[in-house]
PDB file of C-alpha atoms in Angstrom:
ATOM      1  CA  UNK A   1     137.024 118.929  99.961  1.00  0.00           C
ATOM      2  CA  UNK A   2     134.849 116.772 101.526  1.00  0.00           C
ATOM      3  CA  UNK A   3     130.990 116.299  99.666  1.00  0.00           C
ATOM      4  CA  UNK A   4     128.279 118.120 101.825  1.00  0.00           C
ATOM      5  CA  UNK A   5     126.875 115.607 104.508  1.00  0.00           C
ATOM      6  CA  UNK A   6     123.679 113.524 102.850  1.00  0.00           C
ATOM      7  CA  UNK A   7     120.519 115.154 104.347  1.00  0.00           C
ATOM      8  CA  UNK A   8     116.462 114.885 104.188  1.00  0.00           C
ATOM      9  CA  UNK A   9     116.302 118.157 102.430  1.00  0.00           C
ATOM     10  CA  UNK A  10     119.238 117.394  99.893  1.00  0.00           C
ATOM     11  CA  UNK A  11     117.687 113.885  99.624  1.00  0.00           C
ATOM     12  CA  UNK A  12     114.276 115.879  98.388  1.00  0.00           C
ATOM     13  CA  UNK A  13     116.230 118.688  95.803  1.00  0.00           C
ATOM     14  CA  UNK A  14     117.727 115.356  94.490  1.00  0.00           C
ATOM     15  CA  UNK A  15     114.277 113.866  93.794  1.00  0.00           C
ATOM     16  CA  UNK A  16     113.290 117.160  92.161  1.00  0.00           C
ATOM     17  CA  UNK A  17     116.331 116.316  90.098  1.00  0.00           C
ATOM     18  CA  UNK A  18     115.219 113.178  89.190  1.00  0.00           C
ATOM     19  CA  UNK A  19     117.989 111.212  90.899  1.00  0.00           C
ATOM     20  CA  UNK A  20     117.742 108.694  93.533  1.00  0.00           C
ATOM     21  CA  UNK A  21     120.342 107.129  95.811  1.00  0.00           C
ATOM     22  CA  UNK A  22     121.283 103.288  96.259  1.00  0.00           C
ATOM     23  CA  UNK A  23     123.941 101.122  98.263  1.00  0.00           C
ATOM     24  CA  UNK A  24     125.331  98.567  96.755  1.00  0.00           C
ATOM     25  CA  UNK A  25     124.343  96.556  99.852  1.00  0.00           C
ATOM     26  CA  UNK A  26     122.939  96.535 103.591  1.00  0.00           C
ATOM     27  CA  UNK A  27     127.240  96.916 104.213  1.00  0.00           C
ATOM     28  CA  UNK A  28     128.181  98.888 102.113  1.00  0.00           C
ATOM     29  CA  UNK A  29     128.828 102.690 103.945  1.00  0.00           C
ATOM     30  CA  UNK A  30     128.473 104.644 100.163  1.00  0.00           C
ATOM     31  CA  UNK A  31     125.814 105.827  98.133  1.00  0.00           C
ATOM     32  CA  UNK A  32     125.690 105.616  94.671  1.00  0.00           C
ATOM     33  CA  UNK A  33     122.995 108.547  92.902  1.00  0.00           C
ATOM     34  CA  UNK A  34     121.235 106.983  89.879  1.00  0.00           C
ATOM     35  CA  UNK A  35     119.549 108.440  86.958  1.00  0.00           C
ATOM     36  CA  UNK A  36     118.337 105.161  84.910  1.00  0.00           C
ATOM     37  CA  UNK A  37     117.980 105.671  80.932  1.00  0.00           C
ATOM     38  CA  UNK A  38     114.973 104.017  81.134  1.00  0.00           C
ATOM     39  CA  UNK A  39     112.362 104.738  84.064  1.00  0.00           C
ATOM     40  CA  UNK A  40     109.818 102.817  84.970  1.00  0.00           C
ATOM     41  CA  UNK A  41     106.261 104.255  85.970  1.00  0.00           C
ATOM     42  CA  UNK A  42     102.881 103.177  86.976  1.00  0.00           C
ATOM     43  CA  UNK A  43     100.044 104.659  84.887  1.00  0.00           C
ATOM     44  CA  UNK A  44      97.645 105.605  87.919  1.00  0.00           C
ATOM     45  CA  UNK A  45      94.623 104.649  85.445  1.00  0.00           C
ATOM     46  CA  UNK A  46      96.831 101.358  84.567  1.00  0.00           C
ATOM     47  CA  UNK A  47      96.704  98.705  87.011  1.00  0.00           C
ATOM     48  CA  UNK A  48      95.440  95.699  86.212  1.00  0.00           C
ATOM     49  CA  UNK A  49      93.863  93.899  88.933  1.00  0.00           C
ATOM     50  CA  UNK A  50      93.162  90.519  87.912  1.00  0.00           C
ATOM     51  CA  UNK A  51      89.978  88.314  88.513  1.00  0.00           C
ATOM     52  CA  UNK A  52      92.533  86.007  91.142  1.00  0.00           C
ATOM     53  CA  UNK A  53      93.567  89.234  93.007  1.00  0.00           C
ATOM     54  CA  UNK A  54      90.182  90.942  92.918  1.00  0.00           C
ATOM     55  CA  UNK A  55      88.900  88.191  94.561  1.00  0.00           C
ATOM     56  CA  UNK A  56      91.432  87.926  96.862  1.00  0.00           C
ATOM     57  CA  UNK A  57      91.051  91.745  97.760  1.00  0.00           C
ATOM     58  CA  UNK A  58      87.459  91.221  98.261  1.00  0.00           C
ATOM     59  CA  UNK A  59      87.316  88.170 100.562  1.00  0.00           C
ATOM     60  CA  UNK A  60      90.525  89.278 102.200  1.00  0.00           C
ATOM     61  CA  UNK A  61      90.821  89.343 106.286  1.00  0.00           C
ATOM     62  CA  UNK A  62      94.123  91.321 106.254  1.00  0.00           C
ATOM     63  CA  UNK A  63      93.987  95.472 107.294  1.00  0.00           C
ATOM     64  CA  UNK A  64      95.542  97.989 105.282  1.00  0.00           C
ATOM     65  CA  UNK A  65      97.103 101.206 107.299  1.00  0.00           C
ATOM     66  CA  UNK A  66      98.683 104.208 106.447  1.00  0.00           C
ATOM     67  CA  UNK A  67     102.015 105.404 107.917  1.00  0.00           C
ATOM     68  CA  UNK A  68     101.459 103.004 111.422  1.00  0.00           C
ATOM     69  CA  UNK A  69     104.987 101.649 111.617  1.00  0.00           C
ATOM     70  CA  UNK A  70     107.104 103.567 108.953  1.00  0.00           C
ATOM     71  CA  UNK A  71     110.169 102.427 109.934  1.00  0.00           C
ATOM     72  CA  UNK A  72     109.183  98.666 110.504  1.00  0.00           C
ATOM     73  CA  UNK A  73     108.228  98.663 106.947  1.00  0.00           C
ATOM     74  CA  UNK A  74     111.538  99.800 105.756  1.00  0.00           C
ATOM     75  CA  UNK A  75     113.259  97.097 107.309  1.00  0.00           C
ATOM     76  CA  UNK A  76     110.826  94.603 106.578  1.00  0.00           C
ATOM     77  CA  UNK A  77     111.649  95.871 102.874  1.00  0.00           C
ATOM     78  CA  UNK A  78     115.669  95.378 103.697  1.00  0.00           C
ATOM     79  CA  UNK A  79     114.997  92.153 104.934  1.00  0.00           C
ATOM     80  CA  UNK A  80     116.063  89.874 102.007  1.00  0.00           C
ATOM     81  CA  UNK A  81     119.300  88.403 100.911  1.00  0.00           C
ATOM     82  CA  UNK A  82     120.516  91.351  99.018  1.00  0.00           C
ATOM     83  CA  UNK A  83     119.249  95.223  99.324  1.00  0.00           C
ATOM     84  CA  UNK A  84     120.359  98.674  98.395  1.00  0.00           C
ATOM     85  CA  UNK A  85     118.515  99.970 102.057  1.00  0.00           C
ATOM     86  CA  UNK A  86     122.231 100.641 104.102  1.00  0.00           C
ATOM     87  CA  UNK A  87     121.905 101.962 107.401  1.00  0.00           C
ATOM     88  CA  UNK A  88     122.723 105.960 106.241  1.00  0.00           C
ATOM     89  CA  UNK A  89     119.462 105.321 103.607  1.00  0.00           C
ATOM     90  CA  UNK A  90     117.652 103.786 106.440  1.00  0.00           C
ATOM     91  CA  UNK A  91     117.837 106.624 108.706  1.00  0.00           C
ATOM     92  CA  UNK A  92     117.536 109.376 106.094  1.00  0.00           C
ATOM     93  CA  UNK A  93     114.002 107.778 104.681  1.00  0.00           C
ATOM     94  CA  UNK A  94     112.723 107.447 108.726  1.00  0.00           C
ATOM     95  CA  UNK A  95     114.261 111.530 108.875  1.00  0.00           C
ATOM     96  CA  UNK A  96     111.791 112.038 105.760  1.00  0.00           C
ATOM     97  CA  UNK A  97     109.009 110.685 107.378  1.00  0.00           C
ATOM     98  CA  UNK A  98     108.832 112.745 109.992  1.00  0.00           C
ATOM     99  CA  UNK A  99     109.379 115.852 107.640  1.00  0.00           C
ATOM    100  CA  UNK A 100     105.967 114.730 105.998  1.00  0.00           C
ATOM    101  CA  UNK A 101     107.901 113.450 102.848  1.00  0.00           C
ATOM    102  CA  UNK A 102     107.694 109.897 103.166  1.00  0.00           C
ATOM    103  CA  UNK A 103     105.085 107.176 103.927  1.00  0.00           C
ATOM    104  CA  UNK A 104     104.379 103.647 104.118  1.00  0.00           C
ATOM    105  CA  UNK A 105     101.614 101.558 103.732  1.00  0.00           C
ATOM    106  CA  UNK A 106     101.167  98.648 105.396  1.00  0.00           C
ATOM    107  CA  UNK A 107      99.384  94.944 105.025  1.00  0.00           C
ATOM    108  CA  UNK A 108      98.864  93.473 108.202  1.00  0.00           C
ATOM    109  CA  UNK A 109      97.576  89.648 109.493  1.00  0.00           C
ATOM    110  CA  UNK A 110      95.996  90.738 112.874  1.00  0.00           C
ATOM    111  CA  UNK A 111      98.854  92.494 114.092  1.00  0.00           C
ATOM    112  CA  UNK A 112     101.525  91.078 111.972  1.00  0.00           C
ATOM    113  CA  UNK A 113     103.084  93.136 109.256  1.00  0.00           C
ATOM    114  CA  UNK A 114     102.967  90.621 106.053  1.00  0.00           C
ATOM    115  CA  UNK A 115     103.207  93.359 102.976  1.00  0.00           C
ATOM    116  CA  UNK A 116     103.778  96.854 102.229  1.00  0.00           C
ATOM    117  CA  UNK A 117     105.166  99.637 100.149  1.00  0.00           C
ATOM    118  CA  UNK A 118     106.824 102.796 100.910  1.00  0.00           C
ATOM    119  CA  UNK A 119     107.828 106.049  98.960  1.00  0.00           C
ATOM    120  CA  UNK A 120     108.657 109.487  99.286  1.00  0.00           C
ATOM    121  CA  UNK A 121     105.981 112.454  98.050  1.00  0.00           C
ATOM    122  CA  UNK A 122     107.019 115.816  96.346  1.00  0.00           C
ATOM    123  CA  UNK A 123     104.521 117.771  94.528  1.00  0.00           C
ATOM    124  CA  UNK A 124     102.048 115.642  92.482  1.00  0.00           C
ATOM    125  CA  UNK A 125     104.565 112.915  92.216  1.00  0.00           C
ATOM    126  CA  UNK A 126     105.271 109.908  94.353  1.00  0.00           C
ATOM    127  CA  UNK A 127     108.338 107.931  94.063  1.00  0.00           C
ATOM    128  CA  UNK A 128     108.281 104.415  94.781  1.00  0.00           C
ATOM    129  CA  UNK A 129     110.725 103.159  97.153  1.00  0.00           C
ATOM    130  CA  UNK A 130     110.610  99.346  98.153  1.00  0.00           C
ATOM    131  CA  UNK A 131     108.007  96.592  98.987  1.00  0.00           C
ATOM    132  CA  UNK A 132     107.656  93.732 100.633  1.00  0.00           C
ATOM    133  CA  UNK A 133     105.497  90.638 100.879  1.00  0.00           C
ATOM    134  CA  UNK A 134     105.347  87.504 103.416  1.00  0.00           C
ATOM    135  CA  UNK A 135     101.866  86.283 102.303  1.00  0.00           C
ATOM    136  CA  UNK A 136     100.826  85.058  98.832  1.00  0.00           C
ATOM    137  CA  UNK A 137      99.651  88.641  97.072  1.00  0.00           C
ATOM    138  CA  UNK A 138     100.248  90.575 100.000  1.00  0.00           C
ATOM    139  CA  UNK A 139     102.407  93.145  97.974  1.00  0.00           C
ATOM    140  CA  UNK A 140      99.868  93.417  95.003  1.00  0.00           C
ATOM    141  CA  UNK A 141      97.182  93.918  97.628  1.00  0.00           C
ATOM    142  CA  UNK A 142      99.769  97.011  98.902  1.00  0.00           C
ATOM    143  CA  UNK A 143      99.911  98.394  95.569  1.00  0.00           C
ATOM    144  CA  UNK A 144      96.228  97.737  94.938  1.00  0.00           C
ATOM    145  CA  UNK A 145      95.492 100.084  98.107  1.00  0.00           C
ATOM    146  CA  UNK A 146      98.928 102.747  97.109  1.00  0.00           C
ATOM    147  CA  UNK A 147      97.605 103.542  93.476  1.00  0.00           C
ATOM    148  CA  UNK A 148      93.646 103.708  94.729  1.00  0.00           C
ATOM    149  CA  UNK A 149      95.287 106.349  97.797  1.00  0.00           C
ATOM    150  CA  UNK A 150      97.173 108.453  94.585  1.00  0.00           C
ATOM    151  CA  UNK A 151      94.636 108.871  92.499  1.00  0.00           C
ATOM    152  CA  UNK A 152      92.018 110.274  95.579  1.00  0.00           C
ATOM    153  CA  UNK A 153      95.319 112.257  96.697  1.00  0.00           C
ATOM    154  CA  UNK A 154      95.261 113.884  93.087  1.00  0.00           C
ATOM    155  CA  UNK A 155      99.035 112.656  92.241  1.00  0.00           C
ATOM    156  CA  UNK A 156      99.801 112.735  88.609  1.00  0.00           C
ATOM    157  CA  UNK A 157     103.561 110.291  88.555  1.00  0.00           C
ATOM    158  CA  UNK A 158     104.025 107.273  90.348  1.00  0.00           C
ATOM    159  CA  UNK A 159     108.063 106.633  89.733  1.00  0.00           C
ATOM    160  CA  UNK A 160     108.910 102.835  89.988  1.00  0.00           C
ATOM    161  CA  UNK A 161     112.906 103.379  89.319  1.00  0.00           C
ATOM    162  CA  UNK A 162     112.908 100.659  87.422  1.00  0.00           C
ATOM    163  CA  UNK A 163     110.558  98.007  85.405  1.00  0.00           C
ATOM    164  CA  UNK A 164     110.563  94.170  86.798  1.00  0.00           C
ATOM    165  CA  UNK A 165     108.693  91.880  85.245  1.00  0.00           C
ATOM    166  CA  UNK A 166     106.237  91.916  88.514  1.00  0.00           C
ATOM    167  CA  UNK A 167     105.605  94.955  88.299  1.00  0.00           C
ATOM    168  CA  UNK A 168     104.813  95.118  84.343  1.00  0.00           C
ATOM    169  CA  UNK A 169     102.494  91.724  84.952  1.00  0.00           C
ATOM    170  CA  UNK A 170     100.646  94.432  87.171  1.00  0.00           C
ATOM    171  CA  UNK A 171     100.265  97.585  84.516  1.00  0.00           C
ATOM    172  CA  UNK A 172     103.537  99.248  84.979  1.00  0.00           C
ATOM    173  CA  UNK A 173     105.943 100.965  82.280  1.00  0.00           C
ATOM    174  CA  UNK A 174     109.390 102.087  80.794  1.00  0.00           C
ATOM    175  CA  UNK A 175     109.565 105.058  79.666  1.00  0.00           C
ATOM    176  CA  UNK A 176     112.556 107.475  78.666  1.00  0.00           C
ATOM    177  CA  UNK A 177     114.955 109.312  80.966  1.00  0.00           C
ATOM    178  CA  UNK A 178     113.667 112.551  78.571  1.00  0.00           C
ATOM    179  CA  UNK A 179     110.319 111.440  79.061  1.00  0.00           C
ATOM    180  CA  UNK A 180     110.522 110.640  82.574  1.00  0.00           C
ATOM    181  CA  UNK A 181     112.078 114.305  83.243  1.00  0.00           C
ATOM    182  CA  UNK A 182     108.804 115.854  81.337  1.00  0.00           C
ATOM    183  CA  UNK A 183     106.059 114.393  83.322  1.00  0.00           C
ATOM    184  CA  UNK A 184     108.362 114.987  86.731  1.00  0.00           C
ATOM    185  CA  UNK A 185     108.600 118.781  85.705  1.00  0.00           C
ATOM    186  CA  UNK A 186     104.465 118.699  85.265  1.00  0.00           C
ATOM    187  CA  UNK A 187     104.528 116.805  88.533  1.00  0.00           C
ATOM    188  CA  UNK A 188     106.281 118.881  91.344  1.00  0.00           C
ATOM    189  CA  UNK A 189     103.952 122.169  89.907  1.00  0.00           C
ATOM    190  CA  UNK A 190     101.381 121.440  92.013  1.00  0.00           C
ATOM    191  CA  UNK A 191     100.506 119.614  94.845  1.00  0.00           C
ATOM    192  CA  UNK A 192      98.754 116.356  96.398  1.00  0.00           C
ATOM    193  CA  UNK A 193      98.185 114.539  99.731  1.00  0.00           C
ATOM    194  CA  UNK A 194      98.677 111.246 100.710  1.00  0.00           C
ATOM    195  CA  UNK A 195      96.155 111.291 103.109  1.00  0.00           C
ATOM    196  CA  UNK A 196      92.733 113.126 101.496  1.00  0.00           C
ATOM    197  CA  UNK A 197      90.526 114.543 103.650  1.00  0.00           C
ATOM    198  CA  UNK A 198      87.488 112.118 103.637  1.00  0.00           C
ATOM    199  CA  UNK A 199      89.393 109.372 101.795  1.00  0.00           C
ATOM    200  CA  UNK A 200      87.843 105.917 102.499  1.00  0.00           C
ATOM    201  CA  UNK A 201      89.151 102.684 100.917  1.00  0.00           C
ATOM    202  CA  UNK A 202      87.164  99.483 101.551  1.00  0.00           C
ATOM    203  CA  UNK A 203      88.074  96.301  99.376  1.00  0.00           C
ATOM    204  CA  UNK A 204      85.144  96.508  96.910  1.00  0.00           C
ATOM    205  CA  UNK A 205      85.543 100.221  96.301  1.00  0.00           C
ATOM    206  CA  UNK A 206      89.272  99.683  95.665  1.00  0.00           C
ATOM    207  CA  UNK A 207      88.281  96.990  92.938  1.00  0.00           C
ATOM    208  CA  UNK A 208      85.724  98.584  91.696  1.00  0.00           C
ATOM    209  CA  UNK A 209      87.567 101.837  90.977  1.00  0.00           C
ATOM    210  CA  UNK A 210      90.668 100.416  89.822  1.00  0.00           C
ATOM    211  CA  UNK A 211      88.216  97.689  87.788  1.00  0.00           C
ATOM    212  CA  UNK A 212      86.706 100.494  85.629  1.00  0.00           C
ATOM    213  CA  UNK A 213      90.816 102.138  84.916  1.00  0.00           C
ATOM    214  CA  UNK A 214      92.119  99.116  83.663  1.00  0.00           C
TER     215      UNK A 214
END
């Protein structure tokens, strides 16, 4: 019997699950579903943002959007040596976007796309796809911007997959698969938005807030 074909909506029940999928690589046509022993998660009231990258944020000239070019930032993200983004996870993350389930966010050098982040939503939690970066911090200044968005949105779990040591230089943490399954349940009760009504993030309120977290 053949499996049932990989969809947007058996993508999400999966997430619910606490299982993600991966390729092996940008060629390889099957997808692997993973449920790490150890997950790694972003406290939202966690990141560190250092005195370097605070300054940074503040003198910046970049512009941060929100869901402008979805898809370009998934294939900026694929665009390395080796990924787990194959062309059937490519087009099922673009299909969630349009369903309202997954978003980017995107650093950009006039109009050229030099960092970002994406992830899919589902309750309270967010889960943390891929980034990218083609300028010096450009990725910490995405994640700078993501975390300050989650915690206005009123998201409680901000699912890394796993723990680099980037991303634990910038506040983040392994926790248990048990664990992990705990805070998801908590998560997917209620509900947030990645774009709050009224939400303005300017590069001394996004220090500042994160500043008084860490």
């Amino acid at each position: 019997m053949k499996p049932p074909a990989l969809t947007p909506r058996l993508l999400l029940r999966a997430y619910a699950l606490g299982i993600f999928p991966m390729a092996e690589s940008r060629d390889d046509p099957e997808i692997h579903w993973i449920d790490p022993r150890h997950r790694g998660i972003f406290p939202l009231d966690g990141f560190h943002i250092s005195r370097s990258l605070a300054r940074r944020i503040r003198r910046m000239d970049w512009r941060v959007s929100v869901n402008e070019d979805f898809a370009a930032t998934v294939e900026a993200c694929a665009d390395r040596e080796e990924t787990w983004i194959n062309p059937t996870i490519f087009r099922l993350y673009v299909e969630l976007h349009a369903l309202g389930h997954a978003h980017s966010l995107e650093v950009r050098e006039g109009e050229t796309l030099v960092g970002g982040v994406y992830g899919v939503t589902l309750g309270r939690a967010f889960f943390g796809e891929s980034m990218f970066s083609r300028r010096t911090d450009a990725s910490k200044v995405a994640l700078a911007f993501l975390i300050d968005r989650l915690r206005a949105g009123g998201f409680t779990l901000f699912d890394t997959q796993f723990l680099t040591p980037h991303l634990a230089s910038l506040g983040a943490i392994e926790i248990r698969r048990s664990d992990y399954h705990q805070r998801l349940t908590v998560a997917l009760e209620g509900n947030a938005s990645f774009t709050p009504e009224g939400y303005w993030a300017d590069p001394a309120s996004v220090v500042q807030r994160n500043s008084q977290t860490s």
